[in-house]
Each structure stands twice: as C-alpha cells, then as structure tokens.
C-alpha cells in the first residue's frame, strides 16, 4: 500500500514541479524580472496628472 | 501637441536634427521590421519614479511611437517608433521639452549580452531553488528513516526521486562553477570555484553510486542547497556591481557625435560623420578630440591615456598629430583632419569602460591572493584528512572529506570585500555620487585633510559681470566684445560670464589664441595682442586701482583686460557661494578633518569666501603647479589629502590627491582624473561620501574577520568528523549569506 501511494504522490509532485518550472522559466524569459521597481511605482501614477503636457492643454481648452 | 509649447532655441533643435542622419543612426538604431526602428536612450535628470513615468507616458501619447519602456533602475528607455510618422530628433526634443535630456546609447550589444546573462542566472537560481526545496523535503524523510528505520524499497524510491530532482541542478544550475574552475585550472591558477566544483561533483557522484548499488548515505540535499546558496549570494553581489557599471556608462555618453568645424573663419557645430579629410576642427580646452589629425594652430598638452593607457599629458604644438578620443587639456587647438571614422573614437571609449570595470581595489586584490593560497591549503588539507581517515575508518572517509570541502569553501572570504564595495557603490549612486575607482572608498576613511577649489566648487561657477571699470578711452562695449572674443576658446567658468554679455555676431575672429590655466587667456585681434586675466598676468594695471575697486566689491573677482601697452578695463565678476557650502564644511570639520581652500582667484575674493565659510587656511592666486606643490607638501607631512575640484586647472591636483572629487557640472578632464564624481554637484555629498567610506571599511573588516573566524573554527570539527555534509552546506551558506547581508546594510 505505502509504496504505491508514495509513488502516486511523488509522481503528482513531479507534474506540479514541471508546471512550476515551465511557468517560472517563461516569466524570466519574458522579462518580468528585468525591472524590479517599475511595476510597483507605475501603479501609483495617474494618467490624468497635470504634469503631462497633453493634460495641461486639455485643461486650458476647457477654460 | 501644438508647436507653440516648445521653447527650445533653434540651435538646439539643429543639433538634435543631426541624430536623424542615417550614418549617425547606424551605430545605435536597429531596424526592427519595416519602417520600425528601435533605440536605447539614456535619460538624464531623472530623480524619482515620477520622472520616469512622466517620460514614459508622454512619449507613448505621441503618434508614431510604438512602444516605450523605461527601466527604473538604470534610467534607460527602449523606444520603438514608426519612421514614417515620427523622427528620432522629435522624440529627443519632446524629452527635452519635459525638462530632461536624452542621448542615444550606442553599446547596444553590451546591454543585450548583460540582459541575457542576467536571465540565464535567474533561470539557474529558479531551477536550483525549486529542486532544493523538494530534495530537502525528501531528505527529511530519509534522515527520519535512518533514525527510526525505513523500508528498503521506500528508501530506494526516495533516493531515485532525489536523484531525478538533483540532475538539472548539477548539469545546468551549477554550470558556471565548473566553467570558472576549468578556465582557472587551464591557466594553472586556483580559484574558489575549484573546491566548489570538486565538492558538487564528488558529492553527486558518490550519491549516484550509493543510489545504484545501495549504501548508507546520499548527499543530494547538500548538493542542491550548496548550489542554490552560492548562486544567490553571487547574484546579490553582481547585481549591485552591474548597477554601478550601468551608471558609469550613462555618464560617459558613449556617442560623441558632434564637433566644431571651422570653415571660412566661422565655427559650426556638425556631426563627426560629416567630417571630411582636410576639414579643420576646433578642440577647446577640456574637450575630447573628435578625429585623428594634424595641429595647424595652437599649443596645448593632450592626455592620450584613453588610447595608450599611459596617464600623463603629452605636450603638442603646430605640426604634431593628435588621436581621436584624446583629451585636450590646456589651450584651444585647430586640427586638420587626417583620418575620420567613429571607430577610432569609439574604440578608445570602449577601452575606457573596460578599464574602469576591470580595475580592482587593493584590498580586493589582497583578498583574491589570500583566497588562492587558502584554496590550495584547503585542497591539500582535505586530501590529508581523507588519507588519515582511510586508516582510521575507511567507510567515513568520503563523507568527512566532503564536509571539509564544503564547510571551508572560501566563498565568504572572497565575497567579503566585493560585496561591501558593490553595495556601498550602489547606495552612493542613488544619492548622485559616482565612485569611478575601486580604491576610493577605502582611502576615504583615512582622509585627514580636505582641500576645496573655490570657483565652480564652493561657488556655483556661473559668475556674472557685476560692473565694469574703464581705465582707458576704449568704450565699454568694445572692451566687452574683445573680452568675450578672447574667452571663446576657453571652458573656464568665468568665460561664460563674458560670453553671456555679448551677442555672438559681434565677436571678433581671434588668432594665436592661448590659454594659461590659472592666469588667463591671450589672443590677437586685428593685429593687436590682448590679454585677459588676473592683474599679474599682463602686469599693466596699478595696485592702487586694484585696491580701490576691491574695496568696493569685497567678494568679487577682478579680471583685467590689457592690450600690449596698457590696461583697458577691469571687469568685476561675482560668483555666489553654493547654498549648502557652509553646512557641508561645518560637517566635515566636525569630523576632525582639516579644511583648506586653494584657488586661482584674487586674495580678497578668496579671503572673503573663507571667512564666510569659517575656513582658516586658504591660498589664493594659485596656479595648477602651486596647488600640486601645496598638496605634496601636505602629503610629505603625512596627511591623507582629498581634493574637491571642477576645472581644467584642478586636473593635475585631482590626480595628485590620494582621493579626489569632481563636480558633475565640471569639465571632462576633471571628472576623468577624479575618483568620485558628484553628479548632482551638491557639497553635502562630500560629507555623505566620507561617512560611506568609513562605514564601508568597517563592514569590510567585519566581513573578513567573520569569514576567517568561521573557517578556522569549523575546519577542525569537520576534519574530526563531527559535522555531517548537510550541516556543512548549511554552515557554509549561512556564513556567505551573513557576509552578503552585512554588506547590504550599506545600501
């Protein structure tokens, strides 16, 4: 009993590990670890910030 | 985007338009499909995350831009655009419009290689990490089984799975260690990767044998854990180092694409690639010569260390040849171009970058040498242990040799210094302080005397003409025009004050232009020789005049314009002190470091500044050789002298000081001869660098002590068989990790 259960569980582990490995290698290859600071900062910035020149012009047009 | 918002002077636009030239683009723009172009731009003036975001968003909104990616860490933007809709010059112009500056990055390939390398390293760590976690879990079962008893088939199953998981670690993740060890052995040297590779391979081979034939112990957990921790510590260390390399490259501006050409007596700013053989170009003092050529006018010294590696100034005069990429140090040179080709220039600059990267601080060289002997001693010791244990208990010999190899791996020792330097360097870069030479941080902590230059260093370096005093019947306008014409070829900060005063069209052509650093400039205009400089230079003004004018403007610098017979006018120039000068000097003095001021300026101006800043020791009217003599006198007395400067006249002193700072706004010569560049030109950064130097040395000492003590303590226990291999791997990893984490405190 034990041996076949163990074999099954270890086999499952191997399948999961294969998925994890494929996933992480894809993430690395697609450049997700290139810039570790950027994404954290980007999410905090607003697209309608008046610092952007185009937004400033729209503001002026509204007036 | 309405064009009205663009307040860029036409000359600047003209300059940028040159980047649309297909020949210039060839070196840094890549054709990425039909009409699609790609380039890497280095952004200047980025101080925060919002700056990066602003550039990114603004560029994305332009029509024709296909993608923009700005890396927050190294301030480089990768831009792709449609060449039918938008031109590169327009993109650069838009960035300028936002208040930043961008220039193309030409070492595209180096960047690409570094990126692939980093990806590969991360993949190795990922594989090692995933495998190590699984193998350790199976190892727990095996150790428990060894203690409480385990079914032989279950044990065999667990071992086979461990083997399967460890295979990619040994064959892929640990590859860099084998390669480094092999190349060391091939050149009959030893490095720390030799025992590492022996440990990994022998532990794996031993375990494989046990798995196949049956036996007491497997070491798969040791193998994967050892590999993982080594890879992680190396990534941490190399990440910090790469950051400094990238920043240094950004500073170097690898694309010297423009130069000044003289045609029919007129100066024009053109692309180096448009130069033709026989053209005449002007290299001002402090500029890099753009092409190989023959000097047709002027006299100067040229630093060719960029190309020859010999760092001393070579005197050059009419008829001599100059090489592209060399630095013109003193006077303006008119050069007739004999050889063109950006290859010459680029070759020199690439070499400079390589040199900067290859340079190692003394303490690191020492650690390297020590770890070679350490490695040799270790291998011999491991062999002896093995032989002795074969006599005592042959069954345990393999396990104990393995423990000895793993536990004493000199990784911590080799990492102690570079990890600290890299972490400190990347911390300083964040504050705008660039360390260009490895020894600088080490020397900083010993500094006992700090010398400041005045103009451009303690002061802002943008003096204004406050007043003019006429001493003859030549009109004020005429005098101003003559002075500005003479200063055309000078890069001295005072020169800009004159240039600002007069419109460009009114300048006279100057022949026989000469620049005597520390004195002034001279030149012929319409047959008359004029001099512009301090009073002693021409020595035609009277002392009474000087005293009278100086009394009225105590902080000002007086510049005398004379023809060959008499003094024509005195210009009163004033250059305000930097805001943080007083605080910075007080902070440095409170460290117990003596502060002095050396300046080429007049007595009164220097005395005024010194009194204002609370500096007791100062010397005025110093020529570069005087400054150097002053410095050497201090060094003879046993002082460790640091120098802060910015100009051409400081270059020899910066090179002569044990450690030197250059202001980022200063001349190229100054920043190339200095050890540390203050990119943001803040004087308080000097104090920050001093404290960073102290901390770095402290951390290096702690690291070296820790590594040495750990190895000395662990070795006898391992040799006597008290440490099983898995514990050895853990101990080694922890000791390396402690060294790296201790270094990372500096960030």
Short mmCIF file of N, CA, C and O in Angstrom, two decimals, chain B residues 94-178:
data_model
loop_
_atom_site.label_atom_id
_atom_site.label_comp_id
_atom_site.label_asym_id
_atom_site.label_seq_id
_atom_site.Cartn_x
_atom_site.Cartn_y
_atom_site.Cartn_z
N UNK B 94 11.04 66.13 -27.61
CA UNK B 94 9.92 66.02 -26.67
C UNK B 94 10.42 65.77 -25.25
O UNK B 94 9.87 66.28 -24.28
N UNK B 95 11.49 64.96 -25.14
CA UNK B 95 12.04 64.68 -23.82
C UNK B 95 12.65 65.96 -23.24
O UNK B 95 12.46 66.28 -22.07
N UNK B 96 13.32 66.72 -24.09
CA UNK B 96 13.88 67.99 -23.64
C UNK B 96 12.78 68.94 -23.20
O UNK B 96 12.93 69.71 -22.25
N UNK B 97 11.68 68.88 -23.92
CA UNK B 97 10.55 69.74 -23.62
C UNK B 97 10.02 69.48 -22.22
O UNK B 97 9.57 70.39 -21.52
N UNK B 98 10.10 68.22 -21.79
CA UNK B 98 9.66 67.89 -20.44
C UNK B 98 10.66 68.34 -19.38
O UNK B 98 10.40 68.28 -18.20
N UNK B 99 11.83 68.77 -19.84
CA UNK B 99 12.84 69.24 -18.89
C UNK B 99 13.91 68.21 -18.60
O UNK B 99 14.66 68.33 -17.65
N UNK B 100 13.97 67.15 -19.41
CA UNK B 100 15.01 66.15 -19.22
C UNK B 100 15.92 66.16 -20.45
O UNK B 100 15.70 66.92 -21.38
N UNK B 101 16.90 65.32 -20.42
CA UNK B 101 17.81 65.25 -21.55
C UNK B 101 18.01 63.79 -21.92
O UNK B 101 18.09 62.94 -21.05
N UNK B 102 18.04 63.51 -23.20
CA UNK B 102 18.23 62.12 -23.61
C UNK B 102 19.33 62.05 -24.64
O UNK B 102 19.46 62.95 -25.47
N UNK B 103 20.15 61.02 -24.55
CA UNK B 103 21.08 60.80 -25.65
C UNK B 103 21.15 59.31 -25.95
O UNK B 103 20.99 58.48 -25.06
N UNK B 104 21.39 58.98 -27.22
CA UNK B 104 21.34 57.57 -27.61
C UNK B 104 22.45 56.77 -26.97
O UNK B 104 23.57 57.26 -26.79
N UNK B 105 22.14 55.55 -26.63
CA UNK B 105 23.10 54.63 -26.03
C UNK B 105 23.63 53.74 -27.14
O UNK B 105 22.88 53.05 -27.81
N UNK B 106 24.94 53.75 -27.35
CA UNK B 106 25.44 53.07 -28.53
C UNK B 106 25.93 51.65 -28.25
O UNK B 106 26.02 50.84 -29.14
N UNK B 107 26.25 51.34 -27.01
CA UNK B 107 26.75 49.99 -26.73
C UNK B 107 25.59 49.02 -26.55
O UNK B 107 25.47 48.32 -25.56
N UNK B 108 24.72 49.03 -27.53
CA UNK B 108 23.52 48.21 -27.53
C UNK B 108 23.82 46.75 -27.26
O UNK B 108 23.16 46.08 -26.50
N UNK B 109 24.87 46.28 -27.91
CA UNK B 109 25.19 44.86 -27.80
C UNK B 109 25.58 44.46 -26.39
O UNK B 109 25.15 43.44 -25.88
N UNK B 110 26.39 45.31 -25.75
CA UNK B 110 26.82 45.03 -24.38
C UNK B 110 25.60 44.91 -23.48
O UNK B 110 25.52 44.03 -22.62
N UNK B 111 24.65 45.80 -23.71
CA UNK B 111 23.43 45.80 -22.92
C UNK B 111 22.68 44.49 -23.12
O UNK B 111 22.21 43.87 -22.17
N UNK B 112 22.59 44.07 -24.38
CA UNK B 112 21.89 42.84 -24.74
C UNK B 112 22.54 41.64 -24.07
O UNK B 112 21.86 40.78 -23.51
N UNK B 113 23.87 41.60 -24.10
CA UNK B 113 24.61 40.48 -23.52
C UNK B 113 24.34 40.42 -22.01
O UNK B 113 24.08 39.36 -21.44
N UNK B 114 24.39 41.59 -21.36
CA UNK B 114 24.18 41.63 -19.93
C UNK B 114 22.78 41.14 -19.57
O UNK B 114 22.58 40.45 -18.58
N UNK B 115 21.82 41.51 -20.41
CA UNK B 115 20.44 41.11 -20.16
C UNK B 115 20.28 39.60 -20.25
O UNK B 115 19.67 38.98 -19.39
N UNK B 116 20.82 39.00 -21.31
CA UNK B 116 20.73 37.56 -21.48
C UNK B 116 21.40 36.85 -20.33
O UNK B 116 20.91 35.86 -19.81
N UNK B 117 22.55 37.40 -19.90
CA UNK B 117 23.30 36.82 -18.81
C UNK B 117 22.46 36.79 -17.53
O UNK B 117 22.39 35.78 -16.84
N UNK B 118 21.81 37.91 -17.27
CA UNK B 118 21.00 38.02 -16.07
C UNK B 118 19.83 37.04 -16.10
O UNK B 118 19.51 36.40 -15.11
N UNK B 119 19.20 36.93 -17.28
CA UNK B 119 18.09 35.99 -17.42
C UNK B 119 18.57 34.56 -17.16
O UNK B 119 17.90 33.80 -16.47
N UNK B 120 19.73 34.23 -17.72
CA UNK B 120 20.26 32.90 -17.54
C UNK B 120 20.55 32.63 -16.06
O UNK B 120 20.21 31.58 -15.53
N UNK B 121 21.12 33.61 -15.37
CA UNK B 121 21.41 33.46 -13.94
C UNK B 121 20.14 33.22 -13.14
O UNK B 121 20.10 32.38 -12.23
N UNK B 122 19.10 33.98 -13.48
CA UNK B 122 17.83 33.81 -12.76
C UNK B 122 17.25 32.42 -12.99
O UNK B 122 16.71 31.81 -12.07
N UNK B 123 17.38 31.94 -14.25
CA UNK B 123 16.87 30.60 -14.54
C UNK B 123 17.60 29.55 -13.71
O UNK B 123 16.98 28.63 -13.18
N UNK B 124 18.92 29.70 -13.59
CA UNK B 124 19.69 28.75 -12.80
C UNK B 124 19.22 28.75 -11.35
O UNK B 124 19.07 27.70 -10.73
N UNK B 125 19.01 29.97 -10.82
CA UNK B 125 18.56 30.05 -9.43
C UNK B 125 17.18 29.43 -9.27
O UNK B 125 16.91 28.71 -8.31
N UNK B 126 16.29 29.68 -10.22
CA UNK B 126 14.94 29.13 -10.15
C UNK B 126 14.99 27.61 -10.11
O UNK B 126 14.36 26.98 -9.25
N UNK B 127 15.77 27.02 -11.04
CA UNK B 127 15.88 25.56 -11.08
C UNK B 127 16.46 25.03 -9.77
O UNK B 127 15.91 24.11 -9.14
N UNK B 128 17.56 25.64 -9.33
CA UNK B 128 18.21 25.18 -8.10
C UNK B 128 17.27 25.33 -6.92
O UNK B 128 17.21 24.46 -6.04
N UNK B 129 16.53 26.43 -6.87
CA UNK B 129 15.63 26.70 -5.74
C UNK B 129 14.51 25.69 -5.66
O UNK B 129 14.25 25.10 -4.60
N UNK B 130 13.85 25.47 -6.80
CA UNK B 130 12.73 24.53 -6.82
C UNK B 130 13.21 23.12 -6.45
O UNK B 130 12.63 22.45 -5.59
N UNK B 131 14.32 22.71 -7.06
CA UNK B 131 14.85 21.38 -6.79
C UNK B 131 15.29 21.25 -5.34
O UNK B 131 14.99 20.25 -4.68
N UNK B 132 15.97 22.26 -4.81
CA UNK B 132 16.49 22.18 -3.44
C UNK B 132 15.35 22.02 -2.45
O UNK B 132 15.42 21.22 -1.52
N UNK B 133 14.25 22.77 -2.66
CA UNK B 133 13.11 22.68 -1.73
C UNK B 133 12.58 21.25 -1.70
O UNK B 133 12.33 20.68 -0.63
N UNK B 134 12.41 20.66 -2.90
CA UNK B 134 11.85 19.30 -2.98
C UNK B 134 12.82 18.27 -2.40
O UNK B 134 12.43 17.38 -1.65
N UNK B 135 14.11 18.41 -2.78
CA UNK B 135 15.09 17.42 -2.32
C UNK B 135 15.22 17.46 -0.81
O UNK B 135 15.35 16.42 -0.15
N UNK B 136 15.15 18.65 -0.23
CA UNK B 136 15.29 18.75 1.23
C UNK B 136 14.12 18.09 1.93
O UNK B 136 14.27 17.47 2.98
N UNK B 137 12.93 18.21 1.30
CA UNK B 137 11.76 17.57 1.89
C UNK B 137 11.96 16.04 1.90
O UNK B 137 11.70 15.38 2.90
N UNK B 138 12.42 15.50 0.76
CA UNK B 138 12.68 14.06 0.69
C UNK B 138 13.79 13.67 1.67
O UNK B 138 13.76 12.60 2.26
N UNK B 139 14.78 14.60 1.84
CA UNK B 139 15.89 14.31 2.74
C UNK B 139 15.41 14.15 4.17
O UNK B 139 15.92 13.32 4.91
N UNK B 140 14.41 14.98 4.56
CA UNK B 140 13.86 14.86 5.91
C UNK B 140 13.33 13.45 6.12
O UNK B 140 13.61 12.80 7.14
N UNK B 141 12.61 12.95 5.11
CA UNK B 141 12.08 11.58 5.19
C UNK B 141 13.23 10.57 5.31
O UNK B 141 13.16 9.63 6.12
N UNK B 142 14.29 10.78 4.53
CA UNK B 142 15.41 9.84 4.56
C UNK B 142 16.13 9.86 5.91
O UNK B 142 16.50 8.82 6.44
N UNK B 143 16.34 11.08 6.45
CA UNK B 143 17.03 11.17 7.75
C UNK B 143 16.17 10.55 8.84
O UNK B 143 16.67 9.81 9.70
N UNK B 144 14.86 10.82 8.77
CA UNK B 144 13.95 10.21 9.75
C UNK B 144 14.00 8.69 9.63
O UNK B 144 14.03 7.97 10.63
N UNK B 145 14.04 8.24 8.38
CA UNK B 145 14.11 6.80 8.13
C UNK B 145 15.38 6.19 8.68
O UNK B 145 15.36 5.10 9.26
N UNK B 146 16.49 6.92 8.52
CA UNK B 146 17.78 6.41 9.01
C UNK B 146 17.73 6.27 10.52
O UNK B 146 18.40 5.42 11.11
N UNK B 147 16.95 7.12 11.17
CA UNK B 147 16.87 7.13 12.63
C UNK B 147 15.89 6.09 13.15
O UNK B 147 16.22 5.29 14.02
N UNK B 148 14.67 6.11 12.56
CA UNK B 148 13.62 5.22 13.08
C UNK B 148 13.50 3.91 12.34
O UNK B 148 12.71 3.06 12.69
N UNK B 149 14.24 3.76 11.25
CA UNK B 149 14.10 2.56 10.44
C UNK B 149 13.17 2.82 9.27
O UNK B 149 12.17 3.53 9.40
N UNK B 150 13.52 2.28 8.11
CA UNK B 150 12.74 2.55 6.91
C UNK B 150 12.78 1.33 6.00
O UNK B 150 13.76 0.58 5.99
N UNK B 151 11.68 1.10 5.32
CA UNK B 151 11.61 0.01 4.36
C UNK B 151 12.60 0.24 3.24
O UNK B 151 12.72 1.36 2.71
N UNK B 152 13.36 -0.77 2.84
CA UNK B 152 14.45 -0.59 1.88
C UNK B 152 13.95 -0.12 0.52
O UNK B 152 14.60 0.68 -0.15
N UNK B 153 12.74 -0.55 0.14
CA UNK B 153 12.18 -0.13 -1.14
C UNK B 153 11.76 1.33 -1.12
O UNK B 153 11.95 2.07 -2.08
N UNK B 154 11.14 1.75 0.02
CA UNK B 154 10.77 3.15 0.17
C UNK B 154 12.01 4.03 0.08
O UNK B 154 12.03 5.07 -0.58
N UNK B 155 13.09 3.61 0.76
CA UNK B 155 14.32 4.37 0.76
C UNK B 155 14.87 4.50 -0.67
O UNK B 155 15.26 5.58 -1.11
N UNK B 156 14.81 3.36 -1.39
CA UNK B 156 15.32 3.40 -2.76
C UNK B 156 14.49 4.36 -3.62
O UNK B 156 15.03 5.13 -4.40
N UNK B 157 13.15 4.33 -3.42
CA UNK B 157 12.27 5.21 -4.18
C UNK B 157 12.60 6.69 -3.92
O UNK B 157 12.75 7.49 -4.84
N UNK B 158 12.74 7.01 -2.62
CA UNK B 158 13.03 8.40 -2.25
C UNK B 158 14.37 8.84 -2.85
O UNK B 158 14.52 9.97 -3.32
N UNK B 159 15.35 7.94 -2.84
CA UNK B 159 16.66 8.28 -3.39
C UNK B 159 16.59 8.52 -4.90
O UNK B 159 17.22 9.44 -5.42
N UNK B 160 15.82 7.69 -5.59
CA UNK B 160 15.71 7.85 -7.05
C UNK B 160 15.06 9.19 -7.41
O UNK B 160 15.47 9.87 -8.34
N UNK B 161 14.02 9.54 -6.62
CA UNK B 161 13.37 10.83 -6.90
C UNK B 161 14.32 11.99 -6.61
O UNK B 161 14.37 12.97 -7.35
N UNK B 162 15.08 11.87 -5.52
CA UNK B 162 16.07 12.91 -5.20
C UNK B 162 17.07 13.04 -6.33
O UNK B 162 17.43 14.15 -6.75
N UNK B 163 17.50 11.90 -6.87
CA UNK B 163 18.46 11.89 -7.97
C UNK B 163 17.89 12.62 -9.18
O UNK B 163 18.54 13.48 -9.79
N UNK B 164 16.63 12.30 -9.48
CA UNK B 164 15.95 12.92 -10.62
C UNK B 164 15.92 14.44 -10.47
O UNK B 164 16.16 15.20 -11.41
N UNK B 165 15.62 14.89 -9.24
CA UNK B 165 15.49 16.33 -8.99
C UNK B 165 16.85 17.03 -8.98
O UNK B 165 16.97 18.20 -9.35
N UNK B 166 17.87 16.32 -8.54
CA UNK B 166 19.19 16.94 -8.43
C UNK B 166 19.90 17.03 -9.79
O UNK B 166 20.76 17.88 -9.98
N UNK B 167 19.47 16.16 -10.72
CA UNK B 167 20.12 16.13 -12.03
C UNK B 167 20.20 17.51 -12.70
O UNK B 167 21.29 17.94 -13.09
N UNK B 168 19.07 18.21 -12.87
CA UNK B 168 19.18 19.54 -13.51
C UNK B 168 20.04 20.52 -12.71
O UNK B 168 20.66 21.41 -13.31
N UNK B 169 20.08 20.36 -11.39
CA UNK B 169 20.91 21.26 -10.59
C UNK B 169 22.38 21.06 -10.94
O UNK B 169 23.11 22.02 -11.20
N UNK B 170 22.79 19.79 -10.97
CA UNK B 170 24.21 19.50 -11.24
C UNK B 170 24.57 19.81 -12.68
O UNK B 170 25.64 20.33 -12.97
N UNK B 171 23.64 19.51 -13.62
CA UNK B 171 24.01 19.65 -15.03
C UNK B 171 23.76 21.06 -15.57
O UNK B 171 24.43 21.49 -16.50
N UNK B 172 22.82 21.81 -15.00
CA UNK B 172 22.51 23.13 -15.54
C UNK B 172 22.85 24.27 -14.56
O UNK B 172 23.62 25.17 -14.88
N UNK B 173 22.28 24.20 -13.35
CA UNK B 173 22.42 25.32 -12.41
C UNK B 173 23.87 25.54 -11.99
O UNK B 173 24.33 26.67 -11.87
N UNK B 174 24.61 24.47 -11.77
CA UNK B 174 25.97 24.62 -11.24
C UNK B 174 27.01 24.82 -12.35
O UNK B 174 28.21 24.92 -12.08
N UNK B 175 26.55 24.93 -13.59
CA UNK B 175 27.45 25.04 -14.73
C UNK B 175 28.49 26.16 -14.60
O UNK B 175 29.68 25.95 -14.90
N UNK B 176 28.10 27.39 -14.16
CA UNK B 176 29.09 28.47 -14.07
C UNK B 176 30.29 28.12 -13.18
O UNK B 176 31.41 28.57 -13.45
N UNK B 177 30.07 27.32 -12.15
CA UNK B 177 31.19 26.97 -11.26
C UNK B 177 32.21 26.10 -11.99
O UNK B 177 33.40 26.30 -11.88
N UNK B 178 31.68 25.12 -12.76
CA UNK B 178 32.60 24.24 -13.49
C UNK B 178 33.41 25.04 -14.50
O UNK B 178 34.61 24.86 -14.65
#
